[in-house]
Structure formats: structure tokens, C-alpha cells
Phi, psi and omega in degrees: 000139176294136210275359185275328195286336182227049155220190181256099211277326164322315175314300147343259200344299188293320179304333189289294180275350166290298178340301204266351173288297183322311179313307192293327166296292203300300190333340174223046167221326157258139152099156175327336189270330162334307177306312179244058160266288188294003160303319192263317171243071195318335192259330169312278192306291175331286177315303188307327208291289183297332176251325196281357156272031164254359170309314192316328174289346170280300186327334195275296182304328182289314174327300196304304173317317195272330194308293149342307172288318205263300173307324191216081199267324180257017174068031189250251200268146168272118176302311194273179176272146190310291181300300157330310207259335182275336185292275187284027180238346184250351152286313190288321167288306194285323166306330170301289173317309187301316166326289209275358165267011181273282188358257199334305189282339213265285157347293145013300199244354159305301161254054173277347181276357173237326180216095179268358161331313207267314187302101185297151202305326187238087181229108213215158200315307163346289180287329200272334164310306186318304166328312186277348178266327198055075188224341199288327170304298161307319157268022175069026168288141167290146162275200199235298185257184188253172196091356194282310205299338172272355166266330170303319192268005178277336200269321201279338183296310174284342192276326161308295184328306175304324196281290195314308165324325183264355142309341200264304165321317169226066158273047163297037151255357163264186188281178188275311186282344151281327141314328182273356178223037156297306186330254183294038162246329168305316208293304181316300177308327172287318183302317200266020192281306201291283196297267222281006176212333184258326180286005155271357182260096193294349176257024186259348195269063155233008181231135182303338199303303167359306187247340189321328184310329170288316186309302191298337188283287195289331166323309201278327185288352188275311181286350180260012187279300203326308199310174198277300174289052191268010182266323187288284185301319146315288200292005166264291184290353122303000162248296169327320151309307201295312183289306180325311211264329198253315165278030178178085136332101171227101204294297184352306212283328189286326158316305165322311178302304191286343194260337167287344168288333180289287171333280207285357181269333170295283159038276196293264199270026172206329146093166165329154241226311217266129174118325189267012209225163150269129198315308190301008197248317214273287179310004176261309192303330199271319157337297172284010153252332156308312185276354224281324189306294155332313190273311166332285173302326175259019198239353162296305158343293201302303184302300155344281188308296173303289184359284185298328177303302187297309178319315182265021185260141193306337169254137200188062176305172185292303196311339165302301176319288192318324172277350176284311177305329207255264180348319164318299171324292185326279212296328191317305181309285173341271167338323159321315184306288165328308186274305161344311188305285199270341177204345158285332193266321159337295175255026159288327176318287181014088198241013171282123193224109172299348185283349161313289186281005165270327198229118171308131185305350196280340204255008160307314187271018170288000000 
């Protein structure tokens, strides 16, 4: 069967491309090659440099979305067990991520005799525990690679998610049927605490709430597409950005906004992705949203080597830049595949759980 058939190919899609916007941002913020991207092409380099690291806010609304989809899927009471289901969100994240801070440190130190720059300053058992805890943002560790600070808030971002759901489960002293929309009224509430007030304190983005406002945007639209009113519930969350937007203008938000209107309006009036496509157009989209992670993660390694590369060549013609750049893009994807393979899908496979002998298994589902 074609893997295009059995995804959400829109997801893909939005996944695919933020992906490749983060690529095309570091390409023009480290290293020699940065340099002369925006030398050469200054409104290019410019542009990738301010904007294209707002992809990450399509990550977030999707994050939110699938989270949302996977835990609470018809919005009522949360199915899975907490700690388990938080247990396998940190295996699917921190192994990979550890994978790609081995790279990334390997590279490092490969060209540290031409770019001692890419080597962090400090690197010592501590920080690589924090890392491996997805802790070094709270504790104020450098990372070792870029990208570290969105697999930590990501772990934390589900970890909320799990806890309102499970406050909404056992609030059992409400009726049944208030109970079945706690969830996502907890979810609603966080949210809109995180748009109007914690996104606006620029020393909170090391804590999820921080970001919960984008997460909480893609969560609400996957339960209010459901609802009887899903035309209501989009003009609440546009008007809930929107008061967000007028007291603190932050173009993120406006990404965010647009990409949860998008969801939830494919959602409402247009249903699955797959069939609608021309199958070869549909199996590239799903391919590049299987790996977006993967390519998340490795394409800082690639980018580290042409670095070093470009950096020693005695000529550094336009058509060289040009072509370095675009290799890069390249190889990064390339680079994807293997680590896709080989270490992302593993360890998503993953059923090994201590909580088992910590916690009786009965009271996950509790």
C-alpha cells in the first residue's frame, strides 16, 4: 500500500515545509557560508535570517493538533495512560535527538582546527545529561546543537497536554457530561493564558506555557472541527488571536493563526488529502513529512562540514556559494533518510518501559 494512503497528507505537507524553511534559516545564520549567502544575496539572506525561524510555529499548531488527535481524539475523557504515553513521547524524542548531538559533536570537532566556532564552549558530563533529560534550557546549559531548545519544549508541551486531560478524568465530583469537555476547556484556558500574557515575556521561553498558545491553537481546532459549531469555534480562536495580536503584534502568532485556520477549515470542509493528489505528488508529500524530523535534526552535521569545506577554499566565487548552498539543502534531506532508518523509526518501535517495576501498571489508567 502506498504510505500516501495511510497519512494525513495535509500534515505531511505543513510538516515538510517548515522543515525545509528551518533548513534554509541556519543555512543563513552559521558559518562562513552564511556570510557570504547574505554578501551575495543580501534580501535573500536577510529575509531567510528573520523569517524563516517562524517555521517552527507551523510545528507547534501541528504538534498541538496530532496531540490532540492521538489523546483525545472525539474531545472527551483521556484514553491513554499518562505516564506511559509521556514515557514513549521521550523515547521518540530524546534518542533520536541524542543520535543527532553524537553527529553534530563528532563534526564539531572534526573541523575545530578551521571552525572552533561549531564546538560548544563548555562541554562537560552535566550538559550532555541535561540534554539527554531535555533539561539544558531550564538549566541554563548552551546547546550543542541548534534545534535542542524545540525537542525540550516539545516534550513539555505534551506533558501539559497529558496532565489537563488527566485533570479533566478525574475530576469525578462533576456530571459525566461535564467531564467529557473539561479537557479541552483546561486546554482553552491555557491557551489563552499563554496568548495574552506569558508570550508576551520573552524570559518564560524556556517553559512551555510559553509556547502553549501556538500548541493550544492546533489542539482546539482538531476538537472544534468535531463539534456540532465548528464554523463558532474558528471565529473564537480568531477572535482569541486576534485580542492577542492587538495587545502584543507578533508576527509568529500570525503564522500560527493561519496555519490552525488552515487545519481546521481542511478539517471541516475537505476531509483527507489522499486520492486528491496525483499518487506520485502524494508519496513525495508523504515521504517528506515521515523524515521532517529526522531532516530537523541532522542537517546541522552537513551544514558543520560545507562550512569547513567552503571556509578552506582559496576562491569563493558567487557560482561556488551558490552551489554550496544548494548542496547543502541537498545533502541535508539525503542525510535524512539513513537517520530516518535507522534511528528514528527504531526508536519510535520502542517498548521498553521502566515504569513498569516503578509504578503498578493499573495506575497508568487511572
Amino acid at each position: 500500500m502506498s504510505a500516501a494512503k495511510t497519512r494525513l497528507l495535509h500534515i505531511d505537507a505543513l510538516k515538510a515545509l517548515a522543515a525545509q524553511f528551518i533548513v534554509l534559516h541556519h543555512l543563513s545564520v552559521y558559518g562562513p557560508l552564511a556570510e557570504a549567502l547574505h554578501k551575495a544575496w543580501p534580501v535573500l539572506g536577510g529575509w531567510l535570517f528573520h523569517y524563516g525561524r517562524m517555521a517552527v510555529q507551523v510545528f507547534l499548531v501541528v504538534g498541538g493538533y496530532l496531540s490532540a488527535r492521538a489523546l483525545s481524539p472525539q474531545g472527551g475523557l483521556l484514553k491513554a495512560a499518562p505516564l506511559e504515553s509521556l514515557w514513549r513521547r521521550y523515547l521518540r524524542l530524546a534518542l533520536p535527538f541524542m543520535a543527532a548531538v553524537g553527529l553534530t559533536l563528532s563534526c564539531a570537532w572534526l573541523v575545530q582546527p578551521w571552525l572552533p566556532e561549531f564546538l560548544p564552549q563548555q562541554l562537560t558530563l552535566a550538559t550532555l545529561l541535561s540534554h539527554a533529560t531535555l533539561t539544558h534550557g531550564l538549566l541554563g546549559h548552551e546547546s550543542i546543537t541548534v534545534g535542542a531548545w524545540y525537542v525540550a519544549i516539545d516534550l513539555q508541551l505534551y506533558a501539559l497536554m497529558l496532565g489537563l486531560l488527566w485533570l479533566a478524568r478525574r475530576s469525578r465530583l462533576l456530571p459525566h457530561a461535564w467531564r467529557m469537555v473539561l479537557g479541552p476547556v483546561l486546554v482553552l484556558i491555557l491557551c489563552s493564558l499563554s496568548l495574552l500574557v506569558l508570550n508576551r515575556d520573552a524570559d518564560l521561553d524556556n517553559w512551555g506555557f510559553y509556547f502553549f498558545g501556538a500548541y493550544g491553537l492546533g489542539a482546539l481546532v482538531h476538537w472544534f472541527s468535531l463539534s456540532r459549531w465548528p464554523r463558532l469555534g474558528l471565529l473564537l480562536l480568531l477572535w482569541l488571536t486576534g485580542l492577542a495580536l492587538w495587545l502584543d503584534f507578533r508576527e509568529r502568532l500570525v503564522l500560527a493563526l493561519f496555519t490552525a485556520l488552515l487545519l481546521g477549515l481542511w478539517q471541516w470542509r475537505v476531509g483527507p488529502l489522499a486520492g486528491r493528489l496525483w499518487q506520485r505528488v502524494a508519496d513525495v508529500v508523504a515521504h517528506l513529512g515521515t523524515h521532517s524530523y529526522s531532516l530537523f535534526l541532522v542537517h546541522f552535521p552537513v551544514l558543520v562540514l560545507l562550512n569547513a569545506w567552503y571556509d578552506q577554499q582559496s576562491e569563493q566565487p558567487l557560482l561556488l556559494t551558490f552551489a554550496l548552498v544548494l548542496s547543502a539543502w541537498g545533502f541535508a534531506n539525503l542525510a535524512a533518510l539513513p537517520f530516518h532508518r535507522w534511528v528514528e523509526a527504531p526508536s519510535s518501535r520502542l517498548r521498553f518501559n521502566p515504569l513498569r517495576w516503578l509504578v503498578p501498571q493499573r495506575s497508568f489508567g487511572r
